[in-house]
Coordinates of C-alpha atoms and ligand atoms in Angstrom, one line a residue:
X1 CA 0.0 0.0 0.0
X2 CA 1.3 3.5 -0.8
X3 CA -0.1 6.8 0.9
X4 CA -0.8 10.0 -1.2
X5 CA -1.3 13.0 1.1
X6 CA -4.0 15.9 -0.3
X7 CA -3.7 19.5 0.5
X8 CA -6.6 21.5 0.5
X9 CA -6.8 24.5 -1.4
X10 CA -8.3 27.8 -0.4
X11 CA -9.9 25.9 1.9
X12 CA -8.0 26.9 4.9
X13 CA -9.2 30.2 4.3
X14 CA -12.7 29.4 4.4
X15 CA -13.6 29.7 8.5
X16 CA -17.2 28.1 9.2
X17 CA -17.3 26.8 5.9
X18 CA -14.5 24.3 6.2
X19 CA -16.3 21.4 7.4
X20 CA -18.7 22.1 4.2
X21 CA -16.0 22.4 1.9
X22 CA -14.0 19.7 3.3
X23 CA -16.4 16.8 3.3
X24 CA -17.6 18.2 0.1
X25 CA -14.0 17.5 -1.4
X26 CA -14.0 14.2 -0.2
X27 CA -17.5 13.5 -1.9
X28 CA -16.2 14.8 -5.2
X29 CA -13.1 12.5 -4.5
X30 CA -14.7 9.4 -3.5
X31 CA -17.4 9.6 -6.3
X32 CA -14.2 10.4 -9.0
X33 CA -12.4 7.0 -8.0
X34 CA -15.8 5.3 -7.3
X35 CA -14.3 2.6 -9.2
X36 CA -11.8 1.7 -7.1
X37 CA -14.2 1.9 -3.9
X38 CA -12.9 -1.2 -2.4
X39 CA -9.1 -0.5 -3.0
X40 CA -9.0 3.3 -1.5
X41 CA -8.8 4.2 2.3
X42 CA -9.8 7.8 3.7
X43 CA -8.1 8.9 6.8
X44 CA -9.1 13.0 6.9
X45 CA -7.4 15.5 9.5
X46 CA -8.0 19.2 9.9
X47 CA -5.3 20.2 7.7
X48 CA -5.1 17.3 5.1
X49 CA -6.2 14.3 3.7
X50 CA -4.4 10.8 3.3
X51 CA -5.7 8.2 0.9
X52 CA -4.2 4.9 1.4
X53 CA -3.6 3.1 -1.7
X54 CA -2.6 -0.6 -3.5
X55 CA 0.7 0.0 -5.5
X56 CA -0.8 -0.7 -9.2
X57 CA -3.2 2.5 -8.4
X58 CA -0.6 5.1 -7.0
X59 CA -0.5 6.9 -11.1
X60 CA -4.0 6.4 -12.0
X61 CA -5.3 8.1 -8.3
X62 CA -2.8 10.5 -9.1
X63 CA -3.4 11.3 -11.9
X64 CA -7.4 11.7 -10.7
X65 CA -6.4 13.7 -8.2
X66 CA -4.6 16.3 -9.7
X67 CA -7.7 17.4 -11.5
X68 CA -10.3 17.6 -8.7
X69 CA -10.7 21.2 -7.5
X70 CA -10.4 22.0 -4.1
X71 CA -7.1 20.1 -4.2
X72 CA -3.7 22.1 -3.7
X73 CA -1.2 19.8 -4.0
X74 CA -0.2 16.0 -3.4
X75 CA 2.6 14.3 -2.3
X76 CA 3.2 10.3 -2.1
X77 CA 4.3 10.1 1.3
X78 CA 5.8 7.5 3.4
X79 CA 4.4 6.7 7.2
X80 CA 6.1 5.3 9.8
X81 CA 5.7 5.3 14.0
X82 CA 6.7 8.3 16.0
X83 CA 10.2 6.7 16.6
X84 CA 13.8 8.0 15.8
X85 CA 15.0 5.3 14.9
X86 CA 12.3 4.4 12.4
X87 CA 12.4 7.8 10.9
X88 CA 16.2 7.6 10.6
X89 CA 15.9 4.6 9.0
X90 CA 13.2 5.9 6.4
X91 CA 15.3 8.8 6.0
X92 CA 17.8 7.1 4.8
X93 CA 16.5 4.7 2.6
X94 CA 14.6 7.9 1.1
X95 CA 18.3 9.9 0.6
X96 CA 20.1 7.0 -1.0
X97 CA 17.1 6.8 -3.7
X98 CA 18.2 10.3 -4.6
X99 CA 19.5 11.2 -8.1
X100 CA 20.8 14.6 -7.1
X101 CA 23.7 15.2 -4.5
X102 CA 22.8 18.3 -2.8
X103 CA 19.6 18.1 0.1
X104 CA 18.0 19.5 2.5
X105 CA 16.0 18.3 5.7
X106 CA 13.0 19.6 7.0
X107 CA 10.9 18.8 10.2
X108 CA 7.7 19.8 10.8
X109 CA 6.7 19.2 14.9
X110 CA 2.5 19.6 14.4
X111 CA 2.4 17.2 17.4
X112 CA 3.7 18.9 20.2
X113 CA 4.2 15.5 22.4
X114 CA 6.8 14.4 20.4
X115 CA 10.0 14.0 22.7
X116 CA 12.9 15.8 20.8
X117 CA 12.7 19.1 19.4
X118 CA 12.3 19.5 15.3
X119 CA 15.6 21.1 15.3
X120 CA 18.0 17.9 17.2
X121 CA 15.7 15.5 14.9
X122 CA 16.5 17.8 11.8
X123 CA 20.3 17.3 13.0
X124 CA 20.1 13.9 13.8
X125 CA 18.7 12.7 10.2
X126 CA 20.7 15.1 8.1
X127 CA 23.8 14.1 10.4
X128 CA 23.0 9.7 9.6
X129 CA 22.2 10.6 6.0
X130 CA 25.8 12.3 5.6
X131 CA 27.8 9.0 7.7
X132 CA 25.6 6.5 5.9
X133 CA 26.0 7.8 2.0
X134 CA 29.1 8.9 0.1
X135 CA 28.0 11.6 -2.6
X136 CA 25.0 13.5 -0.6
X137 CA 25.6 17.1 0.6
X138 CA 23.6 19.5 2.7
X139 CA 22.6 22.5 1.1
X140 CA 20.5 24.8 2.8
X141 CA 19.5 27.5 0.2
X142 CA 19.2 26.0 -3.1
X143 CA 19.2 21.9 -2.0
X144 CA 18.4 19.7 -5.2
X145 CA 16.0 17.1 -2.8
X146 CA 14.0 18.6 0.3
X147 CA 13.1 15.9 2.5
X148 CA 10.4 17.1 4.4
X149 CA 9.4 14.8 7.7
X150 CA 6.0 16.0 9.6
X151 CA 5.2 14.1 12.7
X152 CA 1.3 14.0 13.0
X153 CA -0.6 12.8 16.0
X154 CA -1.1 9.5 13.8
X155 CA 2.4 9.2 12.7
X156 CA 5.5 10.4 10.8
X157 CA 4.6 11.5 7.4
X158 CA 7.7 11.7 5.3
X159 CA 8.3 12.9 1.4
X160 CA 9.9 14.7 -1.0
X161 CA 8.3 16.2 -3.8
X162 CA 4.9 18.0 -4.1
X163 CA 3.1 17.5 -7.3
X164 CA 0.7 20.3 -8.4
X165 CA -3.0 20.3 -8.5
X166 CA -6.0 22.0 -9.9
X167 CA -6.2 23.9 -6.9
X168 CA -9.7 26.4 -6.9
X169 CA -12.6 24.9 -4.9
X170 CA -14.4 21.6 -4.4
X171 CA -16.9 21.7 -7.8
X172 CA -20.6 22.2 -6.1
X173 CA -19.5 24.5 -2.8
X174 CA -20.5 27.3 -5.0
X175 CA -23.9 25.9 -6.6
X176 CA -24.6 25.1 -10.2
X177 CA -24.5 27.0 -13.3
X178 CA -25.6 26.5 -17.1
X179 CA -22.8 27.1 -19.5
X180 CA -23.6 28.0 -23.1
X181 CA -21.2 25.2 -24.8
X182 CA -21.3 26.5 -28.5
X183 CA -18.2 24.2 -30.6
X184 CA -15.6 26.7 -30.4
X185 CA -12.7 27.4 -28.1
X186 CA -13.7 30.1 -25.4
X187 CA -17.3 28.4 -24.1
X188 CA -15.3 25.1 -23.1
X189 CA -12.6 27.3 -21.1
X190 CA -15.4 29.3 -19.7
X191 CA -16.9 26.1 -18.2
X192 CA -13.7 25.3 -16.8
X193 CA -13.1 28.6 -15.0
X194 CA -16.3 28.5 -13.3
X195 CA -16.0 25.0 -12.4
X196 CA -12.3 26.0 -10.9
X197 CA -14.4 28.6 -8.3
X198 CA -16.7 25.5 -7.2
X199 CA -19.6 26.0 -9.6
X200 CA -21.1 22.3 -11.1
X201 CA -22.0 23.0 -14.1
X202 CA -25.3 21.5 -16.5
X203 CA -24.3 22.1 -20.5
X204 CA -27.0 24.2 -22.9
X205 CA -26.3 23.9 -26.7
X206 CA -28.2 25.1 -29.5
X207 CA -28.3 23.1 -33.0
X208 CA -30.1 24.1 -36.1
X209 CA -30.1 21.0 -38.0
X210 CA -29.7 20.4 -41.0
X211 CA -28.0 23.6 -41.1
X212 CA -25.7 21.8 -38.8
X213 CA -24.4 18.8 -38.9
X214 CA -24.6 15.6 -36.5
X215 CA -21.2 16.2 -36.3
X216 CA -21.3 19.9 -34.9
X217 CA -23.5 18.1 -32.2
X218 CA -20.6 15.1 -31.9
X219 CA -18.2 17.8 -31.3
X220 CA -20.1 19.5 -28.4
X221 CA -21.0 16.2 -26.7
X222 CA -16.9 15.7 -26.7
X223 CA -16.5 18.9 -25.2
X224 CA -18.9 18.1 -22.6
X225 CA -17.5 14.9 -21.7
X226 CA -13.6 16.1 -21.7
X227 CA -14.7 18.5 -18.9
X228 CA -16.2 15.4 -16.7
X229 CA -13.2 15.2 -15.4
X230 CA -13.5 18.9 -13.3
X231 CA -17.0 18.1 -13.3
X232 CA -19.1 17.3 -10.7
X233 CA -20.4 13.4 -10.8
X234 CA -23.9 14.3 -12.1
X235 CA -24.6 17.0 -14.6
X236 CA -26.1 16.8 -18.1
X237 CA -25.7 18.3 -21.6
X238 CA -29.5 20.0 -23.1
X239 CA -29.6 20.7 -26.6
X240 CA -32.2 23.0 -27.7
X241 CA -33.6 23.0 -31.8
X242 CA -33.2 26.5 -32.6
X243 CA -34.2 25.8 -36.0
X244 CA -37.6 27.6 -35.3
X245 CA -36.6 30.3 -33.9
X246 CA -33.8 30.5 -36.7
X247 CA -36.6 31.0 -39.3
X248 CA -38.5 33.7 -37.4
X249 CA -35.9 35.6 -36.7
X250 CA -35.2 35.9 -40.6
X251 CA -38.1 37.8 -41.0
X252 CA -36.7 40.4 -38.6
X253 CA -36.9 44.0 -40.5
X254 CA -33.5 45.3 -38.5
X255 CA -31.0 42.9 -40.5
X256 CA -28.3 43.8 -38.4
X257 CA -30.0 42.7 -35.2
X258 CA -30.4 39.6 -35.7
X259 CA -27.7 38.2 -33.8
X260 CA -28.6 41.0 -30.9
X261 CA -31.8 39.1 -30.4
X262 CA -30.7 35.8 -31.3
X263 CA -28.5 36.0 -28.2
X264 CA -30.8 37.5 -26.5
X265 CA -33.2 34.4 -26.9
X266 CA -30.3 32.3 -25.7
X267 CA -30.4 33.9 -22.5
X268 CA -34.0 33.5 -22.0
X269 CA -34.1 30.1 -22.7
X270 CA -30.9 29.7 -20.2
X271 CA -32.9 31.7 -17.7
X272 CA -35.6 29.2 -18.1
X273 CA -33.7 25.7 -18.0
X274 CA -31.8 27.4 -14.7
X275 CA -34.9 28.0 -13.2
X276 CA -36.3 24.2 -13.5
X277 CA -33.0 23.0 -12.4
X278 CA -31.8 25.3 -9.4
X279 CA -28.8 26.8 -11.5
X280 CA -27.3 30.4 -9.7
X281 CA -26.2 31.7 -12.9
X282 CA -25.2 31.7 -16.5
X283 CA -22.2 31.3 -18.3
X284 CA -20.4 32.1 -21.9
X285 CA -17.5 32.6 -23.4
X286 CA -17.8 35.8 -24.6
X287 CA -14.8 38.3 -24.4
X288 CA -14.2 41.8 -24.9
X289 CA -13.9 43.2 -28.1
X290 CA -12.9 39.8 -29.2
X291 CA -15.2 39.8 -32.3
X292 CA -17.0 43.2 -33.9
X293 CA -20.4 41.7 -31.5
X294 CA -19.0 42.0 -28.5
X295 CA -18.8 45.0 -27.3
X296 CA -19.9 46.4 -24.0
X297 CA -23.1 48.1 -25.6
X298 CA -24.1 43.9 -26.9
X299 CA -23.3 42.8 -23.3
X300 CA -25.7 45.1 -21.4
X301 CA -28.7 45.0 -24.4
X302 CA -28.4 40.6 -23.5
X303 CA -28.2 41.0 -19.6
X304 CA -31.2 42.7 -19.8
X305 CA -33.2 39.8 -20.6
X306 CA -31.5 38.0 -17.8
X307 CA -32.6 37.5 -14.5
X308 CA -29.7 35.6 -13.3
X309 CA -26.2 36.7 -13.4
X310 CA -24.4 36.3 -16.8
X311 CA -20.9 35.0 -15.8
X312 CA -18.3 35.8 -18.4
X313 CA -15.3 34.5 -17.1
X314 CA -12.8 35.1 -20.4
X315 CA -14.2 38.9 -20.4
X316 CA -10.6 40.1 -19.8
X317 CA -8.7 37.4 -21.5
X318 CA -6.1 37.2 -24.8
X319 CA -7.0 35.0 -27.2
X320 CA -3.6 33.4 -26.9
X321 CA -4.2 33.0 -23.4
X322 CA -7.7 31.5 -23.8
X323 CA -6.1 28.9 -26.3
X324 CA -2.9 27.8 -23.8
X325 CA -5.7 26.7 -21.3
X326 CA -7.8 24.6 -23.5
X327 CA -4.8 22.9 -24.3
X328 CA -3.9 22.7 -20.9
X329 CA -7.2 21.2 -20.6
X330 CA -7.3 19.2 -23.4
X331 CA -10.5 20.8 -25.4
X332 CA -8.2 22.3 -27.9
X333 CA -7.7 19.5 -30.1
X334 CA -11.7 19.2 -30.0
X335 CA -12.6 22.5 -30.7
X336 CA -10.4 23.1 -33.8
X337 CA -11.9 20.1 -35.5
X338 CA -14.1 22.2 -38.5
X339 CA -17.7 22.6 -37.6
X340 CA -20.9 24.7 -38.4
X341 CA -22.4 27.2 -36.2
X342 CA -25.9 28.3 -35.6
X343 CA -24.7 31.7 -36.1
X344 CA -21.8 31.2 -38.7
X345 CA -25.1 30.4 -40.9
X346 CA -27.0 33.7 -40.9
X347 CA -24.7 36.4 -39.7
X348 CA -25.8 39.3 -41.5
X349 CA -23.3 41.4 -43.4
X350 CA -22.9 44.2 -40.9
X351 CA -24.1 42.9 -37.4
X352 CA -24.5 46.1 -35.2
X353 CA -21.5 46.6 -33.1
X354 CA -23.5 49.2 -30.8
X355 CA -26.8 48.0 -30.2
X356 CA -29.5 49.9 -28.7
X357 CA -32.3 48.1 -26.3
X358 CA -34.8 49.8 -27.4
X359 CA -34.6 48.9 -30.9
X360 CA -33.8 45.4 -29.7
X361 CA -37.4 45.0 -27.9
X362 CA -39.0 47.3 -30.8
X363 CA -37.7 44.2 -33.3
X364 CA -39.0 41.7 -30.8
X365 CA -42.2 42.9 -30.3
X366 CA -43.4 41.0 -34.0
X367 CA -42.1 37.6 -33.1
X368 CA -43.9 35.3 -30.9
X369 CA -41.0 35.3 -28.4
X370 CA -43.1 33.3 -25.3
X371 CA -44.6 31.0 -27.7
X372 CA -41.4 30.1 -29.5
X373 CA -39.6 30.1 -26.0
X374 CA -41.9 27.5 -24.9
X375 CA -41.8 25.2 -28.1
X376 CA -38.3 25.6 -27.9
X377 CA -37.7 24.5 -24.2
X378 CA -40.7 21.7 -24.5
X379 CA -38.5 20.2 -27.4
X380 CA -35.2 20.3 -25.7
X381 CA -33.3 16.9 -25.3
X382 CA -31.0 15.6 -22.2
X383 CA -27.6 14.6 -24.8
X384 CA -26.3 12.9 -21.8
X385 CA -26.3 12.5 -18.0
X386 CA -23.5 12.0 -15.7
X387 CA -24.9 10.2 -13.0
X388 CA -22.2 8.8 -10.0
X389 CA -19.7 9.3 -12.0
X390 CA -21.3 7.2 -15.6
X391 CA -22.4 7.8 -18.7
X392 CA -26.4 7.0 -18.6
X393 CA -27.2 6.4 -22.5
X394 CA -27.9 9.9 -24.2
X395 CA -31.5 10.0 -25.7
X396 CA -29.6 11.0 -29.2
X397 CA -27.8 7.8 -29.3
X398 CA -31.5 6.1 -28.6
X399 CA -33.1 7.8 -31.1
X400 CA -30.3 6.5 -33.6
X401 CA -31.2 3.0 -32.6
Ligands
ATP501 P1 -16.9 30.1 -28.7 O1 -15.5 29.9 -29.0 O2 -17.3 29.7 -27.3 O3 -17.8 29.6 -29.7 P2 -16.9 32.7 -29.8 O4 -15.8 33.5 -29.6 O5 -17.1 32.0 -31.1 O6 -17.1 31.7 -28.6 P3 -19.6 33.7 -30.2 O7 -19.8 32.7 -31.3 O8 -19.8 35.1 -30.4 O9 -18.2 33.7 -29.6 O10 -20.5 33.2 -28.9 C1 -20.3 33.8 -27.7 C2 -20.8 32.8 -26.6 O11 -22.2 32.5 -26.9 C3 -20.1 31.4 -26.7 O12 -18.9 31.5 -26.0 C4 -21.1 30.5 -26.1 O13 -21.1 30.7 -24.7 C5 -22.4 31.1 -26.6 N1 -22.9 30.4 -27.8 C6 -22.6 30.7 -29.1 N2 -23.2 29.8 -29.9 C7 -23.8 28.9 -29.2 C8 -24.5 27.7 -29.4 N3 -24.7 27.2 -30.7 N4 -25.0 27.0 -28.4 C9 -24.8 27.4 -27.1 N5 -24.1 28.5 -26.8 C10 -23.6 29.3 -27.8
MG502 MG1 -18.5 30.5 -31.5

């Protein structure tokens, strides 16, 4: 068995709502490597988490882990009894493993019953390291290997290197949201963002076959699913037919508004799908002056038809920044493949950079908005559920049968 040690993130700073966040994290953790249930042991302190491993499953779990948010870092940690000669002995083994020459030992006394102080044990370890080995030096500034020994009420947890997690907050402390997933490259970042600050997230896409292909709609469910793994356990994908609402809004007189109110329709329909399913808030991946459409003028003519909060977490972001993540995060690759967009089909010449709300709800005022709203949402399809953690069949891939 092999122990791998859990930080917790910005957890410590979190007062009352530790405990919350905590077992919260552990949920998220337990329901990730659900799989391995029977081969995975909890212990859980104040500060930290341990999970006790079998060998074979050290990389996978790590691997897991590093993706969970909530989680600062990990370490694979050795434990032995609070005794000198056991930790010398660790110690040791530990040091001649080493690659590098240069080292440095540090001792952490959290359990103040311990019999010798953290700075005699310090000596005493770096002091058997140096008699027992030939080509190991201390160095106490810029040491190669920090060996890091902590003795815990339960025991003396020892390691050396700290491997680097998602960090953020434990997906669901902060409620649930629904992202617009369109096929491109900021939406699938976006999602990501918010599920770093502890928001699940449920998946809203729009299709206008046969404008747009099965594929477009393949390509969004792979989005979807490369973001389970930051995902809470259960959380679906929706696709709505805009196809109806695609042909009405041709007949809309202001030509360059169509993509005003088309967007403005994709918030209401949001609004509505968050309000059957308890989501907080919205989310897209629009951007600042990224495109001619998205101006500051277009953002406050759509939040107006919102209720909820429109999160928008790439607002501020470069492009090239936006990119580097989603191949950090591995939609990249995905959302490059070509596709066609609901709006890439009817963007009219000159979209209006500077809309104006009034003319907005002046155009809207000939198109059966509630009516179409309501077809729209009644028609909607579940593409998939995540439920504990597993695919349930999507009700696309039943229809195809
Ligand atoms: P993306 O790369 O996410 O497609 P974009 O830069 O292409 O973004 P737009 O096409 O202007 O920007 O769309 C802005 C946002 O509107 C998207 O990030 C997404 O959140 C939402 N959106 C656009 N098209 C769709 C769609 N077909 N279904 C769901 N949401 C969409
Ligand atoms: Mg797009």
């Amino acid at each position: 068995m092999k122990n791998i040690l859990v930080r917790y993130g910005e957890l410590t700073l979190k007062g009352n709502n530790r405990n919350i966040f905590i077992n919260k994290l552990i949920q998220n953790i337990k329901f990730k490597l659900k799989k391995h249930k029977e081969q995975v042991i909890y212990k859980k302190d104040h500060k930290s988490l341990t999970l006790q491993v079998k060998d074979e499953l050290v990389d996978e779990v790590t691997k897991v882990l590093t993706n969970i948010f909530g989680i600062y870092s990990i370490s694979l940690v050795d434990i032995v009894e609070k005794k000198e000669d056991l930790i010398l002995q660790k110690t040791l083994e530990i040091a001649q493993s080493l690659k590098e020459h240069t080292f440095k030992v540090e001792v952490e006394r959290k359990d103040k019953g311990f019999p010798m102080r953290s700075i005699d044990l310090k000596t005493s370890i770096a002091g058997n390291i140096l008699r027992n080995t030939n080509t190991l030096k201390v160095d106490v500034h810029n040491p190669q290997n920090k060996i890091t020994v902590i003795i815990k009420a339960d025991g003396v947890y020892i390691f050396t290197s700290k491997i680097n997690a998602a960090k953020g907050l434990p997906v669901g402390v902060s409620g649930k949201a629904i992202s617009l997933l369109s096929g491109g490259i900021d939406s699938p970042v976006a999602s990501y963002l918010t599920l770093k600050r502890g928001m699940q997230v449920d998946f809203l896409h729009f299709m206008t076959p046969p404008h747009t292909s099965p594929e477009a709609l393949d390509k969004v469910f792979k989005l979807a699913l490369q973001l389970e793994k930051f995902n809470q356990s259960n959380f679906s994908l929706y696709v709505c037919d805009f196809s109806m609402i695609l042909r009405e809004l041709m007949h809309i007189k202001e030509e360059t508004y169509r993509i005003t109110i088309m967007r403005r329709i994709f918030i209401r329909i949001a609004n509505k799908l968050a309000e059957q399913n308890n989501a907080k808030a919205i989310i897209t991946g629009e951007n600042l002056g990224q495109v001619a459409s998205q101006t500051i003028e277009s953002i406050n003519v759509i939040n107006e038809t919102s209720n909820l909060a429109i999160l928008r977490p790439l607002i501020t972001y470069d492009k090239e920044e936006i990119v580097n993540i989603s191949k950090k995060i591995g939609t990249y690759e995905i959302s490059v493949l070509p596709f066609d967009d609901v709006c890439s089909l009817y963007v009219p010449k000159n979209p209006v950079t500077k809309p104006r709300a009034y003319i907005a709800k002046d155009q809207e005022k000939n198109l059966l908005l509630d009516e179409m709203i309501e077809y729209t949402l009644n028609s909607m399809t579940k593409q998939f559920v995540f439920r504990d953690g597993e695919l349930i069949e999507s009700e696309r891939k039943k229809e195809e049968n």
